[in-house]
Amino acid sequence: MKMQFEHISVLAAEVVDFAPQTTQTILDCTLGGGGHSKRLLEKFPEANLYGIDRDAKALNAAADCLKNYKEQIHLEQASFSELPECFENWGEPRFDYILADIGLSSEQLARPERGFSFMHDGPLDMRMDPDRQNLTAAALVNNSSEHELLKILRDLGEERFARKIVSSILIEREKKPFETTKELADMVGNVIPRRFQKPGFNPATLTFQALRIAVNDELNELGILLKETLSRLKPDGRLAIISFHSLEDRMVKHQFRKWENPCVCPTDLPYCICGEKSLGKVITRRPVNATAQETAENPRSRSAHLRVFSSSKNAA
Ligand SMILES: C[S@@+](CC[C@H](N)C(=O)[O-])C[C@H]1O[C@@H](n2cnc3c(N)ncnc32)[C@H](O)[C@@H]1O
């Protein structure tokens, strides 16, 4: 039976074009519905593809999407922080191309029972891996201190009405704990003054984004992904990362620049004495964004930023 998985891969042509011409071994760190992986295997039909996703439903959908490549795919349910164990299970492969298309799939957003969206009523959950993650968004909202909630909404949501929203959460949860996405979305909609609400932009967007990032520890996960992947590239191998959030894009940009130029010498020194060697080259000086045609066909692609790093020829 064909599995339904609602997701259109963003920047798909660009992702395939950035793969090295002689790609033989691929790692997809965010399989989702398997869309990017399938495109890559169509271009490199002899390649071995290794892939992970922390969401069991995504993993099943990807396995189904890639069923014609059974002999050459190795898929595991895992988060970025579990990559070292995956590498060990797979026999420590090195990759020509590593891809991460981070964030949520449209499928995760569209399912009310996953609790990611203010568009549908469902349990306030937001866990990408509900079988192995304990902390739900409801638990965060109902049990975190005022300080913790403020930090989440300000740092991860860049929500200017964080204080108002948090004050209201503290009052409301005393009367009745938050259980559903609608309860939270309605409360945020009532708290943000009408004149600051933008047409076509749900007032709860930033609150939901912040909670989702916190529940899934997404910034730490990205930090681990960056730490674990570079050393797994073959010489001249490439790491491509698509992010949808300015905090994540900034992390990727800074890490790529640091790998390219790790020198820590004072800028007024005429030559380098720190001995830090470049680990490769940033291929995309600016992030690659979706074309007007793609954003018209898939509005979700509007905020996608793709950055690519190439490891040096003599990478160990
Ligand atoms: C945007 S979707 C990927 C879509 C996929 N590229 C495609 O073409 O179908 C992102 C996927 O990454 C997964 N994901 C997000 N953070 C993750 C993490 N830290 N570890 C593993 N998977 C993660 C999500 O569960 C989701 O399925």
mmCIF file with all atom_site columns, N, CA, C and O in Angstrom, residues 11-34:
data_model
loop_
_atom_site.group_PDB
_atom_site.id
_atom_site.type_symbol
_atom_site.label_atom_id
_atom_site.label_alt_id
_atom_site.label_comp_id
_atom_site.label_asym_id
_atom_site.label_entity_id
_atom_site.label_seq_id
_atom_site.pdbx_PDB_ins_code
_atom_site.Cartn_x
_atom_site.Cartn_y
_atom_site.Cartn_z
_atom_site.occupancy
_atom_site.B_iso_or_equiv
_atom_site.pdbx_formal_charge
_atom_site.auth_seq_id
_atom_site.auth_comp_id
_atom_site.auth_asym_id
_atom_site.auth_atom_id
_atom_site.pdbx_PDB_model_num
ATOM 1  N N  . LEU A 1 11 ? 14.166 23.294 -2.509  1.00 0.00 ? 11 LEU A N  1
ATOM 2  C CA . LEU A 1 11 ? 15.453 23.481 -3.184  1.00 0.00 ? 11 LEU A CA 1
ATOM 3  C C  . LEU A 1 11 ? 16.013 22.155 -3.710  1.00 0.00 ? 11 LEU A C  1
ATOM 4  O O  . LEU A 1 11 ? 17.225 21.898 -3.631  1.00 0.00 ? 11 LEU A O  1
ATOM 5  N N  . ALA A 1 12 ? 15.094 21.315 -4.212  1.00 0.00 ? 12 ALA A N  1
ATOM 6  C CA . ALA A 1 12 ? 15.498 19.946 -4.572  1.00 0.00 ? 12 ALA A CA 1
ATOM 7  C C  . ALA A 1 12 ? 16.535 19.939 -5.704  1.00 0.00 ? 12 ALA A C  1
ATOM 8  O O  . ALA A 1 12 ? 17.530 19.200 -5.628  1.00 0.00 ? 12 ALA A O  1
ATOM 9  N N  . ALA A 1 13 ? 16.325 20.763 -6.737  1.00 0.00 ? 13 ALA A N  1
ATOM 10 C CA . ALA A 1 13 ? 17.276 20.761 -7.862  1.00 0.00 ? 13 ALA A CA 1
ATOM 11 C C  . ALA A 1 13 ? 18.642 21.245 -7.375  1.00 0.00 ? 13 ALA A C  1
ATOM 12 O O  . ALA A 1 13 ? 19.685 20.679 -7.731  1.00 0.00 ? 13 ALA A O  1
ATOM 13 N N  . GLU A 1 14 ? 18.637 22.265 -6.522  1.00 0.00 ? 14 GLU A N  1
ATOM 14 C CA . GLU A 1 14 ? 19.898 22.835 -6.011  1.00 0.00 ? 14 GLU A CA 1
ATOM 15 C C  . GLU A 1 14 ? 20.634 21.802 -5.151  1.00 0.00 ? 14 GLU A C  1
ATOM 16 O O  . GLU A 1 14 ? 21.860 21.649 -5.255  1.00 0.00 ? 14 GLU A O  1
ATOM 17 N N  . VAL A 1 15 ? 19.880 21.077 -4.323  1.00 0.00 ? 15 VAL A N  1
ATOM 18 C CA . VAL A 1 15 ? 20.504 20.061 -3.457  1.00 0.00 ? 15 VAL A CA 1
ATOM 19 C C  . VAL A 1 15 ? 21.223 19.021 -4.317  1.00 0.00 ? 15 VAL A C  1
ATOM 20 O O  . VAL A 1 15 ? 22.354 18.615 -4.013  1.00 0.00 ? 15 VAL A O  1
ATOM 21 N N  . VAL A 1 16 ? 20.594 18.608 -5.397  1.00 0.00 ? 16 VAL A N  1
ATOM 22 C CA . VAL A 1 16 ? 21.205 17.603 -6.269  1.00 0.00 ? 16 VAL A CA 1
ATOM 23 C C  . VAL A 1 16 ? 22.417 18.211 -6.996  1.00 0.00 ? 16 VAL A C  1
ATOM 24 O O  . VAL A 1 16 ? 23.482 17.599 -7.084  1.00 0.00 ? 16 VAL A O  1
ATOM 25 N N  . ASP A 1 17 ? 22.264 19.460 -7.464  1.00 0.00 ? 17 ASP A N  1
ATOM 26 C CA . ASP A 1 17 ? 23.363 20.093 -8.218  1.00 0.00 ? 17 ASP A CA 1
ATOM 27 C C  . ASP A 1 17 ? 24.629 20.290 -7.383  1.00 0.00 ? 17 ASP A C  1
ATOM 28 O O  . ASP A 1 17 ? 25.730 20.283 -7.919  1.00 0.00 ? 17 ASP A O  1
ATOM 29 N N  . PHE A 1 18 ? 24.478 20.508 -6.073  1.00 0.00 ? 18 PHE A N  1
ATOM 30 C CA . PHE A 1 18 ? 25.654 20.732 -5.232  1.00 0.00 ? 18 PHE A CA 1
ATOM 31 C C  . PHE A 1 18 ? 26.393 19.437 -4.876  1.00 0.00 ? 18 PHE A C  1
ATOM 32 O O  . PHE A 1 18 ? 27.498 19.490 -4.326  1.00 0.00 ? 18 PHE A O  1
ATOM 33 N N  . ALA A 1 19 ? 25.809 18.289 -5.158  1.00 0.00 ? 19 ALA A N  1
ATOM 34 C CA . ALA A 1 19 ? 26.496 17.026 -4.825  1.00 0.00 ? 19 ALA A CA 1
ATOM 35 C C  . ALA A 1 19 ? 27.729 16.886 -5.717  1.00 0.00 ? 19 ALA A C  1
ATOM 36 O O  . ALA A 1 19 ? 27.663 17.194 -6.914  1.00 0.00 ? 19 ALA A O  1
ATOM 37 N N  . PRO A 1 20 ? 28.868 16.432 -5.171  1.00 0.00 ? 20 PRO A N  1
ATOM 38 C CA . PRO A 1 20 ? 30.051 16.227 -6.016  1.00 0.00 ? 20 PRO A CA 1
ATOM 39 C C  . PRO A 1 20 ? 29.735 15.277 -7.182  1.00 0.00 ? 20 PRO A C  1
ATOM 40 O O  . PRO A 1 20 ? 28.965 14.326 -7.023  1.00 0.00 ? 20 PRO A O  1
ATOM 41 N N  . GLN A 1 21 ? 30.343 15.552 -8.335  1.00 0.00 ? 21 GLN A N  1
ATOM 42 C CA . GLN A 1 21 ? 30.042 14.790 -9.561  1.00 0.00 ? 21 GLN A CA 1
ATOM 43 C C  . GLN A 1 21 ? 30.249 13.285 -9.400  1.00 0.00 ? 21 GLN A C  1
ATOM 44 O O  . GLN A 1 21 ? 29.574 12.500 -10.037 1.00 0.00 ? 21 GLN A O  1
ATOM 45 N N  . THR A 1 22 ? 31.218 12.911 -8.540  1.00 0.00 ? 22 THR A N  1
ATOM 46 C CA . THR A 1 22 ? 31.540 11.481 -8.444  1.00 0.00 ? 22 THR A CA 1
ATOM 47 C C  . THR A 1 22 ? 30.972 10.871 -7.156  1.00 0.00 ? 22 THR A C  1
ATOM 48 O O  . THR A 1 22 ? 31.573 9.948  -6.586  1.00 0.00 ? 22 THR A O  1
ATOM 49 N N  . THR A 1 23 ? 29.839 11.381 -6.719  1.00 0.00 ? 23 THR A N  1
ATOM 50 C CA . THR A 1 23 ? 29.272 10.920 -5.437  1.00 0.00 ? 23 THR A CA 1
ATOM 51 C C  . THR A 1 23 ? 28.993 9.413  -5.440  1.00 0.00 ? 23 THR A C  1
ATOM 52 O O  . THR A 1 23 ? 28.322 8.896  -6.326  1.00 0.00 ? 23 THR A O  1
ATOM 53 N N  . GLN A 1 24 ? 29.540 8.763  -4.386  1.00 0.00 ? 24 GLN A N  1
ATOM 54 C CA . GLN A 1 24 ? 29.297 7.309  -4.234  1.00 0.00 ? 24 GLN A CA 1
ATOM 55 C C  . GLN A 1 24 ? 28.619 7.004  -2.910  1.00 0.00 ? 24 GLN A C  1
ATOM 56 O O  . GLN A 1 24 ? 27.985 5.974  -2.741  1.00 0.00 ? 24 GLN A O  1
ATOM 57 N N  . THR A 1 25 ? 28.824 7.895  -1.927  1.00 0.00 ? 25 THR A N  1
ATOM 58 C CA . THR A 1 25 ? 28.286 7.632  -0.587  1.00 0.00 ? 25 THR A CA 1
ATOM 59 C C  . THR A 1 25 ? 27.623 8.894  -0.054  1.00 0.00 ? 25 THR A C  1
ATOM 60 O O  . THR A 1 25 ? 28.249 9.955  -0.008  1.00 0.00 ? 25 THR A O  1
ATOM 61 N N  . ILE A 1 26 ? 26.344 8.752  0.344   1.00 0.00 ? 26 ILE A N  1
ATOM 62 C CA . ILE A 1 26 ? 25.544 9.909  0.744   1.00 0.00 ? 26 ILE A CA 1
ATOM 63 C C  . ILE A 1 26 ? 25.019 9.687  2.161   1.00 0.00 ? 26 ILE A C  1
ATOM 64 O O  . ILE A 1 26 ? 24.663 8.561  2.523   1.00 0.00 ? 26 ILE A O  1
ATOM 65 N N  . LEU A 1 27 ? 24.955 10.763 2.939   1.00 0.00 ? 27 LEU A N  1
ATOM 66 C CA . LEU A 1 27 ? 24.275 10.710 4.239   1.00 0.00 ? 27 LEU A CA 1
ATOM 67 C C  . LEU A 1 27 ? 23.173 11.757 4.222   1.00 0.00 ? 27 LEU A C  1
ATOM 68 O O  . LEU A 1 27 ? 23.438 12.942 4.019   1.00 0.00 ? 27 LEU A O  1
ATOM 69 N N  . ASP A 1 28 ? 21.930 11.307 4.438   1.00 0.00 ? 28 ASP A N  1
ATOM 70 C CA . ASP A 1 28 ? 20.801 12.240 4.573   1.00 0.00 ? 28 ASP A CA 1
ATOM 71 C C  . ASP A 1 28 ? 20.412 12.234 6.050   1.00 0.00 ? 28 ASP A C  1
ATOM 72 O O  . ASP A 1 28 ? 19.910 11.229 6.574   1.00 0.00 ? 28 ASP A O  1
ATOM 73 N N  . CYS A 1 29 ? 20.670 13.353 6.720   1.00 0.00 ? 29 CYS A N  1
ATOM 74 C CA . CYS A 1 29 ? 20.430 13.422 8.178   1.00 0.00 ? 29 CYS A CA 1
ATOM 75 C C  . CYS A 1 29 ? 18.981 13.729 8.511   1.00 0.00 ? 29 CYS A C  1
ATOM 76 O O  . CYS A 1 29 ? 18.604 13.717 9.684   1.00 0.00 ? 29 CYS A O  1
ATOM 77 N N  . THR A 1 30 ? 18.181 14.061 7.512   1.00 0.00 ? 30 THR A N  1
ATOM 78 C CA . THR A 1 30 ? 16.773 14.426 7.738   1.00 0.00 ? 30 THR A CA 1
ATOM 79 C C  . THR A 1 30 ? 15.933 13.810 6.620   1.00 0.00 ? 30 THR A C  1
ATOM 80 O O  . THR A 1 30 ? 15.493 14.529 5.712   1.00 0.00 ? 30 THR A O  1
ATOM 81 N N  . LEU A 1 31 ? 15.726 12.509 6.706   1.00 0.00 ? 31 LEU A N  1
ATOM 82 C CA . LEU A 1 31 ? 15.067 11.808 5.594   1.00 0.00 ? 31 LEU A CA 1
ATOM 83 C C  . LEU A 1 31 ? 13.691 12.360 5.274   1.00 0.00 ? 31 LEU A C  1
ATOM 84 O O  . LEU A 1 31 ? 13.318 12.459 4.110   1.00 0.00 ? 31 LEU A O  1
ATOM 85 N N  . GLY A 1 32 ? 12.907 12.702 6.300   1.00 0.00 ? 32 GLY A N  1
ATOM 86 C CA . GLY A 1 32 ? 11.528 13.149 6.067   1.00 0.00 ? 32 GLY A CA 1
ATOM 87 C C  . GLY A 1 32 ? 10.807 12.117 5.221   1.00 0.00 ? 32 GLY A C  1
ATOM 88 O O  . GLY A 1 32 ? 10.839 10.912 5.530   1.00 0.00 ? 32 GLY A O  1
ATOM 89 N N  . GLY A 1 33 ? 10.181 12.570 4.128   1.00 0.00 ? 33 GLY A N  1
ATOM 90 C CA . GLY A 1 33 ? 9.492  11.617 3.248   1.00 0.00 ? 33 GLY A CA 1
ATOM 91 C C  . GLY A 1 33 ? 10.426 10.956 2.258   1.00 0.00 ? 33 GLY A C  1
ATOM 92 O O  . GLY A 1 33 ? 9.989  10.190 1.403   1.00 0.00 ? 33 GLY A O  1
ATOM 93 N N  . GLY A 1 34 ? 11.712 11.259 2.319   1.00 0.00 ? 34 GLY A N  1
ATOM 94 C CA . GLY A 1 34 ? 12.700 10.632 1.428   1.00 0.00 ? 34 GLY A CA 1
ATOM 95 C C  . GLY A 1 34 ? 12.835 11.345 0.093   1.00 0.00 ? 34 GLY A C  1
ATOM 96 O O  . GLY A 1 34 ? 13.523 10.862 -0.821  1.00 0.00 ? 34 GLY A O  1
#
